[in-house]
CSV table of C-alpha atoms in Angstrom, one decimal:
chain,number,residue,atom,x,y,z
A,891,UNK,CA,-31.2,-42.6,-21.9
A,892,UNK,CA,-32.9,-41.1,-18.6
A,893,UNK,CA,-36.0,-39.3,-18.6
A,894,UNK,CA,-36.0,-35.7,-17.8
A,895,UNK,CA,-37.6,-36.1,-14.7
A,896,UNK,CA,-35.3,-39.3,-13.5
A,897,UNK,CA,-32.4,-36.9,-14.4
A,898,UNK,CA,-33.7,-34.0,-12.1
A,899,UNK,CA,-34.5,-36.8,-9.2
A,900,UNK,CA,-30.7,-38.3,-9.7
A,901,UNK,CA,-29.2,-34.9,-9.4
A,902,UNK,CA,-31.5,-34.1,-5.8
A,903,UNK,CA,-30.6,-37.1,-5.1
A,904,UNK,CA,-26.6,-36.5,-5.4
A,905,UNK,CA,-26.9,-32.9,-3.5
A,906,UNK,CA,-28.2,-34.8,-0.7
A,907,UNK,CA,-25.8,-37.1,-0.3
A,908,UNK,CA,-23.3,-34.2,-0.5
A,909,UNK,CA,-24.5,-32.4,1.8
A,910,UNK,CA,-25.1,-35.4,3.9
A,911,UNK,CA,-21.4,-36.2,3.9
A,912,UNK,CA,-19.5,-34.9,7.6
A,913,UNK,CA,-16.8,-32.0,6.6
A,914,UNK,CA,-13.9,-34.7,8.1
A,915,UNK,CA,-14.3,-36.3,4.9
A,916,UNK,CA,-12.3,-33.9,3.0
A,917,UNK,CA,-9.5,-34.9,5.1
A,918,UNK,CA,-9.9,-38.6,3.3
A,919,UNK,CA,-9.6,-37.2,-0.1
A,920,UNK,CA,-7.1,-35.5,-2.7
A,921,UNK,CA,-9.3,-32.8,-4.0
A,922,UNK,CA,-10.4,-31.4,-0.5
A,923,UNK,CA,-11.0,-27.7,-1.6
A,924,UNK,CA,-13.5,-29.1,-4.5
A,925,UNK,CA,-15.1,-31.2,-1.7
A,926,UNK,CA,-15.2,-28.4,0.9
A,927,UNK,CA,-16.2,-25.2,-1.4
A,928,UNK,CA,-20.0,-27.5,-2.0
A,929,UNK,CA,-20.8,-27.4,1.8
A,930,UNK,CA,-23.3,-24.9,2.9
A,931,UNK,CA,-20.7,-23.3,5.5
A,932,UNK,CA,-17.9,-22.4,3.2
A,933,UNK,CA,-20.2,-20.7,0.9
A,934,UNK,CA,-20.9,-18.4,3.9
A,935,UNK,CA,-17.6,-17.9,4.8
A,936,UNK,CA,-16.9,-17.0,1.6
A,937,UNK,CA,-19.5,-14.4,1.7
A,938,UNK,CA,-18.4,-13.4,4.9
A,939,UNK,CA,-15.0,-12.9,3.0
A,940,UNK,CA,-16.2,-10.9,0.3
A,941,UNK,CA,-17.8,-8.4,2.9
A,942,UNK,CA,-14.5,-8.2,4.4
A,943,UNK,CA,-12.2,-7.7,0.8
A,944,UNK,CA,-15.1,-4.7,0.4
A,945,UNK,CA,-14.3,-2.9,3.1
A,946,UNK,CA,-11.0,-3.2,2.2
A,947,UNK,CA,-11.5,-1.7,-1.2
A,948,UNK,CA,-13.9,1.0,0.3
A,949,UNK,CA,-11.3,1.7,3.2
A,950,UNK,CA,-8.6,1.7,0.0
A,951,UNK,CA,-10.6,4.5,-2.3
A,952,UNK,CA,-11.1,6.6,0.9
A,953,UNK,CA,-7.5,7.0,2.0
A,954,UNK,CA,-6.5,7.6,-1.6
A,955,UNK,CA,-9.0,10.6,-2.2
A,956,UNK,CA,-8.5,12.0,0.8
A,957,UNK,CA,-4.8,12.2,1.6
A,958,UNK,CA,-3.9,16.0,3.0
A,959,UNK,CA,-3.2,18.5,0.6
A,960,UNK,CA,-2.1,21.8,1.8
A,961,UNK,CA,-3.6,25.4,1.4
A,962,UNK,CA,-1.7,28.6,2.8
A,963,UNK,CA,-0.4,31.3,1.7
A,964,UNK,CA,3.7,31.0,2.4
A,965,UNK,CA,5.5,28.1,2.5
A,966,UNK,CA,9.1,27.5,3.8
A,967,UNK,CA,11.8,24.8,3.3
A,968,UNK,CA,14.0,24.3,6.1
A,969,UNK,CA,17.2,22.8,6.2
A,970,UNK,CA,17.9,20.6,9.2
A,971,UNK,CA,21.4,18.7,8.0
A,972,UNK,CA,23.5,19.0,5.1
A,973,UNK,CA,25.7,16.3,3.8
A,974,UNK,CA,28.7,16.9,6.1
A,975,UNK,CA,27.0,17.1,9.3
A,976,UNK,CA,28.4,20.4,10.0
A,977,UNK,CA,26.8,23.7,11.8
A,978,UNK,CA,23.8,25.0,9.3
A,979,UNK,CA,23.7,28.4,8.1
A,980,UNK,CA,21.4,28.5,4.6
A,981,UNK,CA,18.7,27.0,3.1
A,982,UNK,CA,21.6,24.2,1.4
A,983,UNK,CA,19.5,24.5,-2.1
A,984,UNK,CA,19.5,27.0,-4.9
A,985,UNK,CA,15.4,27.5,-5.3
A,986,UNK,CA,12.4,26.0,-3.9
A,987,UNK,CA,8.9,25.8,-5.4
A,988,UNK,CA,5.6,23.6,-4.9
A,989,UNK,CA,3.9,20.6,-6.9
A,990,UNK,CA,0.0,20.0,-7.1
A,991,UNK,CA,-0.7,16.7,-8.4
A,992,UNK,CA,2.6,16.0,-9.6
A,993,UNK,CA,2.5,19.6,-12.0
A,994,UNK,CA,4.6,22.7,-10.6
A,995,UNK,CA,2.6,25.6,-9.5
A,996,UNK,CA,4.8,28.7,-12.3
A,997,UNK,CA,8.4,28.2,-12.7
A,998,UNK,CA,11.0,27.6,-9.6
A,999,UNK,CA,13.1,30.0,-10.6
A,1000,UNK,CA,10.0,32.4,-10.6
A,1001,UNK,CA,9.0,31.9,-6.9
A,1002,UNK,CA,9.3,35.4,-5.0
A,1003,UNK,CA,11.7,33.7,-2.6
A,1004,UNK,CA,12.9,34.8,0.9
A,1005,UNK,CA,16.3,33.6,3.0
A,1006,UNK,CA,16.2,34.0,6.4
A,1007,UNK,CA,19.3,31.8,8.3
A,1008,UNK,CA,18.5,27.8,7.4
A,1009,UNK,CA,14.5,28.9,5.9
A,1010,UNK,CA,14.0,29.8,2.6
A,1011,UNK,CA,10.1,31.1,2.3
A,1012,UNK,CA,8.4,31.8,-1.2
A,1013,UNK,CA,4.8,33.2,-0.8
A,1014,UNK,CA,1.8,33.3,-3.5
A,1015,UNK,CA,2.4,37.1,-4.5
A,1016,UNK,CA,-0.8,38.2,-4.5
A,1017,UNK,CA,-1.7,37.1,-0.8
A,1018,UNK,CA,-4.2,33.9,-2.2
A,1019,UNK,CA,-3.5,30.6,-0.4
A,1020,UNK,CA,-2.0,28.3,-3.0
A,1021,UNK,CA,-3.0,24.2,-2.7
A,1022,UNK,CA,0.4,21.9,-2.6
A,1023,UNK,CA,0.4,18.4,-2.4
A,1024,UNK,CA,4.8,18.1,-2.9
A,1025,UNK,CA,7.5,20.2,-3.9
A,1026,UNK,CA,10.5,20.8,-5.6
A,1027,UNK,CA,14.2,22.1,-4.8
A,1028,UNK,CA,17.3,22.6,-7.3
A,1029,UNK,CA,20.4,21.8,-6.2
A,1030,UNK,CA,22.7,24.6,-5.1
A,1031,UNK,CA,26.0,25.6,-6.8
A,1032,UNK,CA,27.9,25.9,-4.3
A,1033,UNK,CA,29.8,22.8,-2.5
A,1034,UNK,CA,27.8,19.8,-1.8
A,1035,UNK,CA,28.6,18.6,1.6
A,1036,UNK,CA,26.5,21.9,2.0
A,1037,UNK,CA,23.5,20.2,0.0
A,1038,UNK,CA,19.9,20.1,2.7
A,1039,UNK,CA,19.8,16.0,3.1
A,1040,UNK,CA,17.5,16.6,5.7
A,1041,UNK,CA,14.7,19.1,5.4
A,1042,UNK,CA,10.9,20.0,6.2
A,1043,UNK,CA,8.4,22.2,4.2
A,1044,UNK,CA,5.6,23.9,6.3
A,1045,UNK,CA,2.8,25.8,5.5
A,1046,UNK,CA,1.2,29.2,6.7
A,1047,UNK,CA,-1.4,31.8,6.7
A,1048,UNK,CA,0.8,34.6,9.1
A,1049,UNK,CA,4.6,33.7,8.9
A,1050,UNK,CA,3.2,32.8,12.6
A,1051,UNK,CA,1.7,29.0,12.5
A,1052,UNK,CA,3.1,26.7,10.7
A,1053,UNK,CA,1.9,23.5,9.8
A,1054,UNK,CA,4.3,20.3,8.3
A,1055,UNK,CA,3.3,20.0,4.5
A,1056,UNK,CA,5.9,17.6,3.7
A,1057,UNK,CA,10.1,16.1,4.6
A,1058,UNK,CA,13.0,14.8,3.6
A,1059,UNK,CA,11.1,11.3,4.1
A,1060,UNK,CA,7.7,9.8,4.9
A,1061,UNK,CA,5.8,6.6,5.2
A,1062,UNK,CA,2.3,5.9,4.3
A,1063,UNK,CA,1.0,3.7,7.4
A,1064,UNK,CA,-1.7,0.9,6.6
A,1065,UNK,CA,-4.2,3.1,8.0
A,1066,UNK,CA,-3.6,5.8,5.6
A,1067,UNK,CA,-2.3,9.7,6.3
A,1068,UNK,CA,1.1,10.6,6.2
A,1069,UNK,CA,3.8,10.9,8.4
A,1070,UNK,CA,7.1,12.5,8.1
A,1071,UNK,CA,9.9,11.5,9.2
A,1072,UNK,CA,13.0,12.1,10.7
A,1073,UNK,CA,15.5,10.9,7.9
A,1074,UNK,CA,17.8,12.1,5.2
A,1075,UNK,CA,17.7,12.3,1.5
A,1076,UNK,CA,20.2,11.2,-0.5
A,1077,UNK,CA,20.2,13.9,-2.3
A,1078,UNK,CA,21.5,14.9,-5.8
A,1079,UNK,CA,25.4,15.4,-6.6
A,1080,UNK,CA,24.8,17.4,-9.6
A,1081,UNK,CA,24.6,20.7,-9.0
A,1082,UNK,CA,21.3,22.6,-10.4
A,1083,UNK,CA,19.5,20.1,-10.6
A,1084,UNK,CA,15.7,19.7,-9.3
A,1085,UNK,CA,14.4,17.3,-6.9
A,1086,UNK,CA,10.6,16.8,-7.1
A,1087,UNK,CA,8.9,15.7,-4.2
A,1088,UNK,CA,5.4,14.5,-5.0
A,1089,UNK,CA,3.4,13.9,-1.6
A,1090,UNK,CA,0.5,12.1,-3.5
A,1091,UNK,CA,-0.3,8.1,-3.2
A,1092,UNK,CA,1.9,6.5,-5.0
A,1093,UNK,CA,1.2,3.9,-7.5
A,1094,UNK,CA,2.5,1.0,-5.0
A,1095,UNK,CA,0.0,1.8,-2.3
A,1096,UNK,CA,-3.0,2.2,-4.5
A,1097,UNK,CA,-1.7,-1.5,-5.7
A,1098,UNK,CA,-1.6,-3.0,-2.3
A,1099,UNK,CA,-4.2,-1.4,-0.7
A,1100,UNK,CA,-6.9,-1.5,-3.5
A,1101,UNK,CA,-5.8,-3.7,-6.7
A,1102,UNK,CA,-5.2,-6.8,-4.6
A,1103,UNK,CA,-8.3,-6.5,-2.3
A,1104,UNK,CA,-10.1,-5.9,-5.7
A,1105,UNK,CA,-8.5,-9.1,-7.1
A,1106,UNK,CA,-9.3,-11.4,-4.6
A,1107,UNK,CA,-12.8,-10.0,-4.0
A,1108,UNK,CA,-13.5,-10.3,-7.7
A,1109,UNK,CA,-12.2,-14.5,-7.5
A,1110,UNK,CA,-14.1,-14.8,-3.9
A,1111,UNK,CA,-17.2,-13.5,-5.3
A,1112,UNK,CA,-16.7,-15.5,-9.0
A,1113,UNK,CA,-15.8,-18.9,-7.0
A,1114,UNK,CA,-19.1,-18.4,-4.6
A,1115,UNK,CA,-21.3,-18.5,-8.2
A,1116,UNK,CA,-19.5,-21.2,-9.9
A,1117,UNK,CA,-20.3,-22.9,-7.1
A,1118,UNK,CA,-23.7,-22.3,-6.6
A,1119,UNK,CA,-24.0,-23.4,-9.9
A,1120,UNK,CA,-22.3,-26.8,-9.4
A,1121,UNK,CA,-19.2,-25.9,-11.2
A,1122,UNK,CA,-16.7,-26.5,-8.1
A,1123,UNK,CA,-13.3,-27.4,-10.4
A,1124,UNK,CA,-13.7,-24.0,-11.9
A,1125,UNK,CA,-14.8,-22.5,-8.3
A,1126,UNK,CA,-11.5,-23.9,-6.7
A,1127,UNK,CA,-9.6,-22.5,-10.0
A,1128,UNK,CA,-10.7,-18.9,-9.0
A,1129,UNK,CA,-9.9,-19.0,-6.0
A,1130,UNK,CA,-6.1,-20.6,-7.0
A,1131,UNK,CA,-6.2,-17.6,-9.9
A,1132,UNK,CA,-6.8,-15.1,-7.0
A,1133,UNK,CA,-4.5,-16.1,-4.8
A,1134,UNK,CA,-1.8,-16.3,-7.8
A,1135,UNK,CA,-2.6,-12.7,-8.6
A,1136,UNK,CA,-2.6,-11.0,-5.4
A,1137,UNK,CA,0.6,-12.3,-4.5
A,1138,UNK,CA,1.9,-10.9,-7.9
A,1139,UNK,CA,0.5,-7.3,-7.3
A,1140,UNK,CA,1.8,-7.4,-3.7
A,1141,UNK,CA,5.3,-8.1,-5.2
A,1142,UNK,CA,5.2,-5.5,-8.0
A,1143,UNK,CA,4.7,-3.2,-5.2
A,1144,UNK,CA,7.1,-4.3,-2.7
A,1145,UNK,CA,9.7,-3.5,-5.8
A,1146,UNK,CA,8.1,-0.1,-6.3
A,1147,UNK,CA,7.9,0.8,-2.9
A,1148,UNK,CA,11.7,0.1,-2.4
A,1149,UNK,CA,12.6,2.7,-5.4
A,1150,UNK,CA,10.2,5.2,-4.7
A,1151,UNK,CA,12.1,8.4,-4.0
A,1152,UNK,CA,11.7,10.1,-0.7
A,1153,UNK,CA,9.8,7.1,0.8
A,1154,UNK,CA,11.0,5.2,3.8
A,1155,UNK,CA,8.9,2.8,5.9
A,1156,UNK,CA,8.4,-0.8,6.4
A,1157,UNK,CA,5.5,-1.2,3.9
A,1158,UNK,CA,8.1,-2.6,1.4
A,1159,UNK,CA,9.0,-5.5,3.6
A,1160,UNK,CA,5.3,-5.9,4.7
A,1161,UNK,CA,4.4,-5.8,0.7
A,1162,UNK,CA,7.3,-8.7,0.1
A,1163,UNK,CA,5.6,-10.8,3.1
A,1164,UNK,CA,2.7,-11.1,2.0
A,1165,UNK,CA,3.4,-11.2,-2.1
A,1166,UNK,CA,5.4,-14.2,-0.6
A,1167,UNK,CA,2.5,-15.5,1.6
A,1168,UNK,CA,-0.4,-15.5,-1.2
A,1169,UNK,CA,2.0,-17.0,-3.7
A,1170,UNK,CA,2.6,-20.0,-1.0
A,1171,UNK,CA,-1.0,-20.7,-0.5
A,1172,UNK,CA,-1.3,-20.5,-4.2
A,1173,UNK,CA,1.4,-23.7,-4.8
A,1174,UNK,CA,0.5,-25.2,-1.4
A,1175,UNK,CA,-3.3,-25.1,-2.6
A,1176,UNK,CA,-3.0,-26.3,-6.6
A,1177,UNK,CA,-2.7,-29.7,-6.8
A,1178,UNK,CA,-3.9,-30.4,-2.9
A,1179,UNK,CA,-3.6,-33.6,-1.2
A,1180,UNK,CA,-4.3,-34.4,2.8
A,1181,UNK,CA,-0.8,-34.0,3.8
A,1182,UNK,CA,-0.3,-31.3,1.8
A,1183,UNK,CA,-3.5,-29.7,2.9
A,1184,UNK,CA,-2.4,-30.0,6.7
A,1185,UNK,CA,0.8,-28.5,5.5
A,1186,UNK,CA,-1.0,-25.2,4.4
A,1187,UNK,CA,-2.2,-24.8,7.6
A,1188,UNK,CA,0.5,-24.9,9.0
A,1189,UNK,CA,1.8,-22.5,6.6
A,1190,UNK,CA,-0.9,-19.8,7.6
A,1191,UNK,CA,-0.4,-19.9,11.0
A,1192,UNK,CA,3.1,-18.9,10.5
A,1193,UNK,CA,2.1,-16.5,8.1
A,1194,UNK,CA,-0.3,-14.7,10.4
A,1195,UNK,CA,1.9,-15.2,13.2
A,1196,UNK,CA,4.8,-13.6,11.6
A,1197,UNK,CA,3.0,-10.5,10.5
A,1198,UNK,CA,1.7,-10.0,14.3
A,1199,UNK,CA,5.4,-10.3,15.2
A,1200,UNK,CA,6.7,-7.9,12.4
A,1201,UNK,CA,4.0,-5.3,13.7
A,1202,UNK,CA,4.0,-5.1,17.2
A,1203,UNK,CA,7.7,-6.3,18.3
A,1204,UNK,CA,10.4,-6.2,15.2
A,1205,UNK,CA,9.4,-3.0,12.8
A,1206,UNK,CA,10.6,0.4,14.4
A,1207,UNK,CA,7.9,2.8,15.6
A,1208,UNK,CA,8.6,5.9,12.9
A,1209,UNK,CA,9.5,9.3,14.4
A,1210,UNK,CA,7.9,12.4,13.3
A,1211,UNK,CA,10.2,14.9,12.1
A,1212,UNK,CA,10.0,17.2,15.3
A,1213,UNK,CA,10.3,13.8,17.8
């Protein structure tokens, strides 16, 4: 049996000539990922990575805390269309009240409410501002091709300025905020029944745009030690577990996004893409072999490619409720 010191000499010895070995070579074997993830240069792209999934989570937490939420003192729901199309004359719902964090602010059928032509207005009766972040309708009684499909709620101080708290539809762009859109709500057949519209992030955005930069920061960062500590099987498994699991949580929210009431967009789609993408680079990647490694390349090209093209040329610019 070796010596101690012979042992410690024999593994110098085997860094060096791994280190000493040009990067082409992982072109000539059929674990490539365990060859490359021991050169000096992936370890720093892999930190440079983790930097990068950071800011993501960071950029995540930020939008999620600090998404609008309204304060005034009135607030109105306005009906723009009802279900026939035809010329509108009332509010097309039977009361309207507001939502903060999901909870209603007293009981709907409470609200001090106001009809003026298409508006109704409810106010906070004792002149405070009230904070909203969504709100709620009940259905009318009367006929529902008069039901609101397409609506707005706005906010005020004077009955003067108003300011757009919330629609019949919205999208949560990847840079965060909200915008409100000009579409219509299928809303309920059942008459007196309420509709709650909660204006909060939703479950599948907090998945997409925090869990899965979480998740592959976490297998980035655990990969990057087991490396360091000459464990590169187990390195190259995170980074397979990672890739597994973000394309998972991408598809559980491409399903939520689709049923989410009151949401439209294209972050559904976008969610599905890459759910779709991650889990590709997960089977293209587990089990590698030089043709198949070329193949993943290829593979990401046309992933990143196709998400430019989505963005810029195919998805439809979304039009603010007053466009």
């Amino acid at each position: 049996r070796p010596s101690a010191p012979l042992q410690r000499q024999f593994k110098v010895l085997m860094e060096s000539i791994a280190n000493d070995i040009s990067g082409a070579t992982i072109f000539h074997t059929n674990q490539p990922l365990t060859v490359l993830i021991q050169r000096r240069y992936f370890r720093v792209a892999l930190c440079l990575l983790s930097v990068w999934f950071v800011g993501l989570c960071v950029t995540g937490v930020n939008q999620l805390s600090t998404l609008a939420v309204c304060h005034n003192v009135y607030y109105r729901f306005t009906n723009f269309e009802n279900r026939r199309g035809i010329g509108i004359s009332d509010p097309g719902i039977h009361r309207f009240g507001l939502l903060m964090d999901g909870c209603a602010l007293g009981n709907v059928e409470e609200e001090h409410a106001t009809v003026s032509g298409a508006s109704m207005i409810v106010d906070s009766h004792d002149g405070e501002s009230r904070a909203m972040n969504g709100f709620v309708f009940v259905t009318s009684e009367g006929s529902t091709g008069l039901d609101a499909v397409k609506f707005a709620v706005e906010g005020s101080d004077d009955l003067e300025e108003w300011v757009l708290c919330g629609s019949s539809a919205w999208h949560l762009p990847e840079v965060g905020g909200l915008y409100f859109l000009d579409h219509a709500y299928s809303t309920s057949m059942e008459r007196g029944v309420a509709e709650h519209f909660d204006m909060r992030a939703p479950l599948f955005w907090a998945l997409a745009h925090f869990v899965q930069p979480l998740a592959l920061l976490l297998s980035v960062l655990l990969a990057l030690v087991l490396s360091l500590r000459g464990r590169p099987g187990l390195s190259v498994g995170c980074l397979h577990a990672g890739l597994c699991t973000a394309g998972i949580i991408c598809l559980i929210a491409s399903v939520l996004a689709f049923i989410h009431k009151g949401y439209k967009g294209w972050s559904a789609e976008l969610y599905l893409m890459d759910g779709l993408g991650y889990l590709t680079f997960f089977l293209v990647l587990y089990g590698l072999e030089r043709a198949v490694f070329e193949l993943s390349a290829v593979i990401g090209c046309w992933w990143v490619a196709t998400r430019i093209l989505c963005d810029v040329f195919i998805l439809e610019e979304p039009r603010h409720m007053y466009a």
